[in-house]
Amino acid sequence: MRGCNVPLGSCPELANNQHVYLHHLACATFFAPSDMSSLGGMHHEHIRSMRSWRGGPARYDCVFMEGDSSEEGFKGLLVGRVFMFFHFTHQSQSYECALIQWYSTVGVAPCDQTGLWMVEPNFNREGQPDVEVVHIDCLYRDAHLISVTGDSRLPTKNFSSTDSLDAYSSFHVNKYVDYHAHEIAF
């Protein structure tokens, strides 16, 4: 079962005159007590979902999300890619959500060569991204993915780092990107 999964029948039905507001980023604030590099171990970072980042190509960040709380480390987390942040109000209650493409874990243990977990994006039968709406409280923090290139050559023309999440089929979850990621993605 995916994190924060709610059956469609339990979701509110919006009236035609209600508005849905789109956002380009969310701020994740979390406590990392063993990393005292900031005030009292509190950290914040921006998770972006933008059609154009600083006048250039799109940026759709990846995130860690709540998974199985009975598991430790990466086994208790889910990985997804944020395609949209939005919120709406229904019966005086505000709902802050994200449209996520799910990634599945490759194997049952980290890669023998790198010590990093591997993930791959999920697609439906038609080849479209497997997406779902989740409450923003399910997002934990950003996740840094490293493309697994295998034996193939890297494209050299008209290719930039922003194309990586669309060009490759599997990725290492980088637990070395910062101290907190190393603590949670073991």
PDB file of C-alpha atoms in Angstrom:
ATOM      1  CA  MET A   1       0.000   0.000   0.000  1.00  0.00           C
ATOM      2  CA  ARG A   2       1.305   3.439  -0.866  1.00  0.00           C
ATOM      3  CA  GLY A   3       1.770   6.192   1.691  1.00  0.00           C
ATOM      4  CA  CYS A   4      -1.267   8.282   2.647  1.00  0.00           C
ATOM      5  CA  ASN A   5      -3.513   6.245   0.323  1.00  0.00           C
ATOM      6  CA  VAL A   6      -7.164   7.370   0.379  1.00  0.00           C
ATOM      7  CA  PRO A   7      -9.917   5.592  -1.575  1.00  0.00           C
ATOM      8  CA  LEU A   8     -11.389   7.754  -4.354  1.00  0.00           C
ATOM      9  CA  GLY A   9     -14.885   7.380  -2.868  1.00  0.00           C
ATOM     10  CA  SER A  10     -13.658   9.105   0.312  1.00  0.00           C
ATOM     11  CA  CYS A  11     -12.507  12.201  -1.569  1.00  0.00           C
ATOM     12  CA  PRO A  12     -14.733  15.291  -1.593  1.00  0.00           C
ATOM     13  CA  GLU A  13     -16.632  16.227  -4.742  1.00  0.00           C
ATOM     14  CA  LEU A  14     -16.023  19.846  -5.711  1.00  0.00           C
ATOM     15  CA  ALA A  15     -18.700  22.200  -6.953  1.00  0.00           C
ATOM     16  CA  ASN A  16     -18.272  23.784 -10.396  1.00  0.00           C
ATOM     17  CA  ASN A  17     -17.602  27.218  -8.890  1.00  0.00           C
ATOM     18  CA  GLN A  18     -14.773  26.075  -6.607  1.00  0.00           C
ATOM     19  CA  HIS A  19     -11.197  26.984  -7.475  1.00  0.00           C
ATOM     20  CA  VAL A  20      -8.094  24.835  -7.488  1.00  0.00           C
ATOM     21  CA  TYR A  21      -4.879  26.823  -6.960  1.00  0.00           C
ATOM     22  CA  LEU A  22      -1.576  25.645  -8.460  1.00  0.00           C
ATOM     23  CA  HIS A  23       1.803  26.184  -6.780  1.00  0.00           C
ATOM     24  CA  HIS A  24       5.339  25.788  -8.082  1.00  0.00           C
ATOM     25  CA  LEU A  25       7.085  24.784  -4.891  1.00  0.00           C
ATOM     26  CA  ALA A  26       6.618  23.554  -1.361  1.00  0.00           C
ATOM     27  CA  CYS A  27       8.893  24.035   1.618  1.00  0.00           C
ATOM     28  CA  ALA A  28       9.759  20.872   3.546  1.00  0.00           C
ATOM     29  CA  THR A  29      10.750  21.527   7.153  1.00  0.00           C
ATOM     30  CA  PHE A  30      12.146  18.618   9.139  1.00  0.00           C
ATOM     31  CA  PHE A  31      14.143  17.862  12.275  1.00  0.00           C
ATOM     32  CA  ALA A  32      17.482  16.094  11.925  1.00  0.00           C
ATOM     33  CA  PRO A  33      18.739  15.939  15.532  1.00  0.00           C
ATOM     34  CA  SER A  34      22.100  14.354  14.696  1.00  0.00           C
ATOM     35  CA  ASP A  35      22.921  17.097  12.161  1.00  0.00           C
ATOM     36  CA  MET A  36      23.587  20.234  14.144  1.00  0.00           C
ATOM     37  CA  SER A  37      24.757  22.282  11.155  1.00  0.00           C
ATOM     38  CA  SER A  38      21.647  24.434  11.480  1.00  0.00           C
ATOM     39  CA  LEU A  39      19.773  25.904  14.423  1.00  0.00           C
ATOM     40  CA  GLY A  40      18.907  23.009  16.730  1.00  0.00           C
ATOM     41  CA  GLY A  41      18.865  20.457  13.907  1.00  0.00           C
ATOM     42  CA  MET A  42      15.932  22.073  12.055  1.00  0.00           C
ATOM     43  CA  HIS A  43      16.220  22.084   8.254  1.00  0.00           C
ATOM     44  CA  HIS A  44      14.118  23.325   5.391  1.00  0.00           C
ATOM     45  CA  GLU A  45      14.368  22.879   1.661  1.00  0.00           C
ATOM     46  CA  HIS A  46      12.282  23.713  -1.366  1.00  0.00           C
ATOM     47  CA  ILE A  47      10.697  21.001  -3.474  1.00  0.00           C
ATOM     48  CA  ARG A  48      10.034  22.359  -6.965  1.00  0.00           C
ATOM     49  CA  SER A  49       7.523  21.560  -9.669  1.00  0.00           C
ATOM     50  CA  MET A  50       7.986  24.121 -12.440  1.00  0.00           C
ATOM     51  CA  ARG A  51       7.493  24.189 -16.200  1.00  0.00           C
ATOM     52  CA  SER A  52      10.485  26.498 -16.463  1.00  0.00           C
ATOM     53  CA  TRP A  53      13.248  26.785 -13.874  1.00  0.00           C
ATOM     54  CA  ARG A  54      15.045  30.154 -14.033  1.00  0.00           C
ATOM     55  CA  GLY A  55      14.000  30.699 -17.650  1.00  0.00           C
ATOM     56  CA  GLY A  56      15.251  27.278 -18.724  1.00  0.00           C
ATOM     57  CA  PRO A  57      13.833  23.768 -18.889  1.00  0.00           C
ATOM     58  CA  ALA A  58      11.272  22.289 -16.515  1.00  0.00           C
ATOM     59  CA  ARG A  59      12.169  21.080 -13.035  1.00  0.00           C
ATOM     60  CA  TYR A  60      10.124  18.363 -11.335  1.00  0.00           C
ATOM     61  CA  ASP A  61      11.874  17.279  -8.142  1.00  0.00           C
ATOM     62  CA  CYS A  62      11.832  13.823  -6.588  1.00  0.00           C
ATOM     63  CA  VAL A  63      10.816  13.246  -2.983  1.00  0.00           C
ATOM     64  CA  PHE A  64      10.855  10.734  -0.172  1.00  0.00           C
ATOM     65  CA  MET A  65       7.377   9.952   1.155  1.00  0.00           C
ATOM     66  CA  GLU A  66       5.872   8.033   4.024  1.00  0.00           C
ATOM     67  CA  GLY A  67       5.850   4.321   3.383  1.00  0.00           C
ATOM     68  CA  ASP A  68       5.808   1.456   5.856  1.00  0.00           C
ATOM     69  CA  SER A  69       6.447   2.907   9.323  1.00  0.00           C
ATOM     70  CA  SER A  70       7.271  -0.561  10.691  1.00  0.00           C
ATOM     71  CA  GLU A  71      10.369  -0.725   8.452  1.00  0.00           C
ATOM     72  CA  GLU A  72      13.647   1.109   9.049  1.00  0.00           C
ATOM     73  CA  GLY A  73      15.644   3.175   6.601  1.00  0.00           C
ATOM     74  CA  PHE A  74      14.818   3.157   2.918  1.00  0.00           C
ATOM     75  CA  LYS A  75      12.534   0.112   3.312  1.00  0.00           C
ATOM     76  CA  GLY A  76      10.102   2.397   5.167  1.00  0.00           C
ATOM     77  CA  LEU A  77      10.121   5.097   2.471  1.00  0.00           C
ATOM     78  CA  LEU A  78       8.590   5.620  -0.953  1.00  0.00           C
ATOM     79  CA  VAL A  79      10.063   7.664  -3.805  1.00  0.00           C
ATOM     80  CA  GLY A  80       8.105   9.790  -6.241  1.00  0.00           C
ATOM     81  CA  ARG A  81       8.442  12.698  -8.640  1.00  0.00           C
ATOM     82  CA  VAL A  82       6.321  15.804  -8.094  1.00  0.00           C
ATOM     83  CA  PHE A  83       4.513  17.039 -11.206  1.00  0.00           C
ATOM     84  CA  MET A  84       2.206  19.538  -9.509  1.00  0.00           C
ATOM     85  CA  PHE A  85       1.371  21.156  -6.180  1.00  0.00           C
ATOM     86  CA  PHE A  86      -2.178  22.399  -5.694  1.00  0.00           C
ATOM     87  CA  HIS A  87      -4.704  23.235  -3.026  1.00  0.00           C
ATOM     88  CA  PHE A  88      -8.431  23.737  -2.766  1.00  0.00           C
ATOM     89  CA  THR A  89     -10.989  24.397  -0.047  1.00  0.00           C
ATOM     90  CA  HIS A  90     -13.995  22.182   0.568  1.00  0.00           C
ATOM     91  CA  GLN A  91     -16.506  22.851   3.354  1.00  0.00           C
ATOM     92  CA  SER A  92     -14.099  25.331   5.007  1.00  0.00           C
ATOM     93  CA  GLN A  93     -11.313  22.726   5.047  1.00  0.00           C
ATOM     94  CA  SER A  94      -8.157  23.409   3.032  1.00  0.00           C
ATOM     95  CA  TYR A  95      -6.558  20.468   1.199  1.00  0.00           C
ATOM     96  CA  GLU A  96      -2.922  20.802   0.098  1.00  0.00           C
ATOM     97  CA  CYS A  97      -1.950  18.127  -2.407  1.00  0.00           C
ATOM     98  CA  ALA A  98       0.722  16.974  -4.819  1.00  0.00           C
ATOM     99  CA  LEU A  99       0.463  15.020  -8.063  1.00  0.00           C
ATOM    100  CA  ILE A 100       3.150  12.332  -7.807  1.00  0.00           C
ATOM    101  CA  GLN A 101       4.640   9.849 -10.257  1.00  0.00           C
ATOM    102  CA  TRP A 102       5.514   6.715  -8.305  1.00  0.00           C
ATOM    103  CA  TYR A 103       8.894   4.990  -8.421  1.00  0.00           C
ATOM    104  CA  SER A 104       9.350   1.326  -7.468  1.00  0.00           C
ATOM    105  CA  THR A 105      12.312  -0.145  -5.644  1.00  0.00           C
ATOM    106  CA  VAL A 106      14.527  -2.426  -7.750  1.00  0.00           C
ATOM    107  CA  GLY A 107      15.432  -5.504  -5.708  1.00  0.00           C
ATOM    108  CA  VAL A 108      15.201  -6.108  -1.982  1.00  0.00           C
ATOM    109  CA  ALA A 109      18.575  -4.666  -0.971  1.00  0.00           C
ATOM    110  CA  PRO A 110      20.946  -1.886  -2.018  1.00  0.00           C
ATOM    111  CA  CYS A 111      23.158  -2.379  -5.091  1.00  0.00           C
ATOM    112  CA  ASP A 112      26.199  -4.562  -4.298  1.00  0.00           C
ATOM    113  CA  GLN A 113      28.576  -2.250  -6.190  1.00  0.00           C
ATOM    114  CA  THR A 114      27.427   1.140  -4.882  1.00  0.00           C
ATOM    115  CA  GLY A 115      25.614   0.439  -1.618  1.00  0.00           C
ATOM    116  CA  LEU A 116      22.754   2.588  -2.929  1.00  0.00           C
ATOM    117  CA  TRP A 117      19.131   1.565  -3.365  1.00  0.00           C
ATOM    118  CA  MET A 118      17.815   1.580  -6.927  1.00  0.00           C
ATOM    119  CA  VAL A 119      14.413   2.763  -8.155  1.00  0.00           C
ATOM    120  CA  GLU A 120      12.600   2.949 -11.481  1.00  0.00           C
ATOM    121  CA  PRO A 121       9.621   5.099 -12.532  1.00  0.00           C
ATOM    122  CA  ASN A 122       6.233   3.392 -12.780  1.00  0.00           C
ATOM    123  CA  PHE A 123       4.146   3.564 -15.949  1.00  0.00           C
ATOM    124  CA  ASN A 124       0.609   2.392 -16.692  1.00  0.00           C
ATOM    125  CA  ARG A 125      -0.356  -0.003 -19.516  1.00  0.00           C
ATOM    126  CA  GLU A 126      -0.484   2.867 -22.013  1.00  0.00           C
ATOM    127  CA  GLY A 127       3.074   3.912 -21.156  1.00  0.00           C
ATOM    128  CA  GLN A 128       1.991   7.042 -19.290  1.00  0.00           C
ATOM    129  CA  PRO A 129       3.469   7.893 -15.853  1.00  0.00           C
ATOM    130  CA  ASP A 130       1.681   6.145 -12.957  1.00  0.00           C
ATOM    131  CA  VAL A 131       0.484   9.207 -11.056  1.00  0.00           C
ATOM    132  CA  GLU A 132      -1.593   9.735  -7.955  1.00  0.00           C
ATOM    133  CA  VAL A 133      -2.699  12.642  -5.788  1.00  0.00           C
ATOM    134  CA  VAL A 134      -1.319  12.596  -2.240  1.00  0.00           C
ATOM    135  CA  HIS A 135      -1.714  15.011   0.655  1.00  0.00           C
ATOM    136  CA  ILE A 136       1.326  17.237   0.990  1.00  0.00           C
ATOM    137  CA  ASP A 137       1.847  16.012   4.568  1.00  0.00           C
ATOM    138  CA  CYS A 138       2.924  12.658   3.061  1.00  0.00           C
ATOM    139  CA  LEU A 139       6.026  14.292   1.543  1.00  0.00           C
ATOM    140  CA  TYR A 140       9.058  13.945   3.774  1.00  0.00           C
ATOM    141  CA  ARG A 141      11.879  15.730   1.948  1.00  0.00           C
ATOM    142  CA  ASP A 142      13.574  15.881  -1.449  1.00  0.00           C
ATOM    143  CA  ALA A 143      15.311  12.822  -2.879  1.00  0.00           C
ATOM    144  CA  HIS A 144      18.370  12.989  -5.119  1.00  0.00           C
ATOM    145  CA  LEU A 145      18.460  10.341  -7.851  1.00  0.00           C
ATOM    146  CA  ILE A 146      21.516   9.399  -9.922  1.00  0.00           C
ATOM    147  CA  SER A 147      20.936   7.936 -13.392  1.00  0.00           C
ATOM    148  CA  VAL A 148      22.025   4.346 -13.987  1.00  0.00           C
ATOM    149  CA  THR A 149      23.549   4.452 -17.459  1.00  0.00           C
ATOM    150  CA  GLY A 150      24.682   0.839 -17.756  1.00  0.00           C
ATOM    151  CA  ASP A 151      26.887   0.152 -20.776  1.00  0.00           C
ATOM    152  CA  SER A 152      25.165   2.659 -23.048  1.00  0.00           C
ATOM    153  CA  ARG A 153      26.818   5.889 -24.090  1.00  0.00           C
ATOM    154  CA  LEU A 154      25.607   9.168 -22.730  1.00  0.00           C
ATOM    155  CA  PRO A 155      23.901  11.486 -25.218  1.00  0.00           C
ATOM    156  CA  THR A 156      26.166  14.393 -26.128  1.00  0.00           C
ATOM    157  CA  LYS A 157      23.954  16.721 -28.178  1.00  0.00           C
ATOM    158  CA  ASN A 158      21.064  18.711 -26.772  1.00  0.00           C
ATOM    159  CA  PHE A 159      21.135  16.804 -23.488  1.00  0.00           C
ATOM    160  CA  SER A 160      21.374  18.360 -20.047  1.00  0.00           C
ATOM    161  CA  SER A 161      21.013  17.174 -16.484  1.00  0.00           C
ATOM    162  CA  THR A 162      17.371  18.279 -16.536  1.00  0.00           C
ATOM    163  CA  ASP A 163      16.646  15.521 -19.083  1.00  0.00           C
ATOM    164  CA  SER A 164      17.950  12.706 -16.870  1.00  0.00           C
ATOM    165  CA  LEU A 165      14.704  11.718 -15.122  1.00  0.00           C
ATOM    166  CA  ASP A 166      13.009  11.306 -18.506  1.00  0.00           C
ATOM    167  CA  ALA A 167      15.922   9.714 -20.385  1.00  0.00           C
ATOM    168  CA  TYR A 168      16.904   6.856 -18.071  1.00  0.00           C
ATOM    169  CA  SER A 169      14.919   3.896 -16.814  1.00  0.00           C
ATOM    170  CA  SER A 170      16.545   3.344 -13.419  1.00  0.00           C
ATOM    171  CA  PHE A 171      18.275   5.421 -10.766  1.00  0.00           C
ATOM    172  CA  HIS A 172      20.371   5.128  -7.632  1.00  0.00           C
ATOM    173  CA  VAL A 173      18.917   6.870  -4.572  1.00  0.00           C
ATOM    174  CA  ASN A 174      21.773   9.116  -3.433  1.00  0.00           C
ATOM    175  CA  LYS A 175      22.050   8.773   0.331  1.00  0.00           C
ATOM    176  CA  TYR A 176      25.316  10.736   0.252  1.00  0.00           C
ATOM    177  CA  VAL A 177      23.773  14.014  -0.953  1.00  0.00           C
ATOM    178  CA  ASP A 178      23.638  15.251   2.666  1.00  0.00           C
ATOM    179  CA  TYR A 179      23.879  14.016   6.232  1.00  0.00           C
ATOM    180  CA  HIS A 180      20.133  13.605   6.784  1.00  0.00           C
ATOM    181  CA  ALA A 181      19.625  11.639   3.545  1.00  0.00           C
ATOM    182  CA  HIS A 182      22.398   9.293   4.705  1.00  0.00           C
ATOM    183  CA  GLU A 183      20.512   8.709   7.964  1.00  0.00           C
ATOM    184  CA  ILE A 184      17.139   7.921   6.385  1.00  0.00           C
ATOM    185  CA  ALA A 185      18.042   6.081   3.153  1.00  0.00           C
ATOM    186  CA  PHE A 186      20.305   3.364   4.535  1.00  0.00           C
TER     187      PHE A 186
END
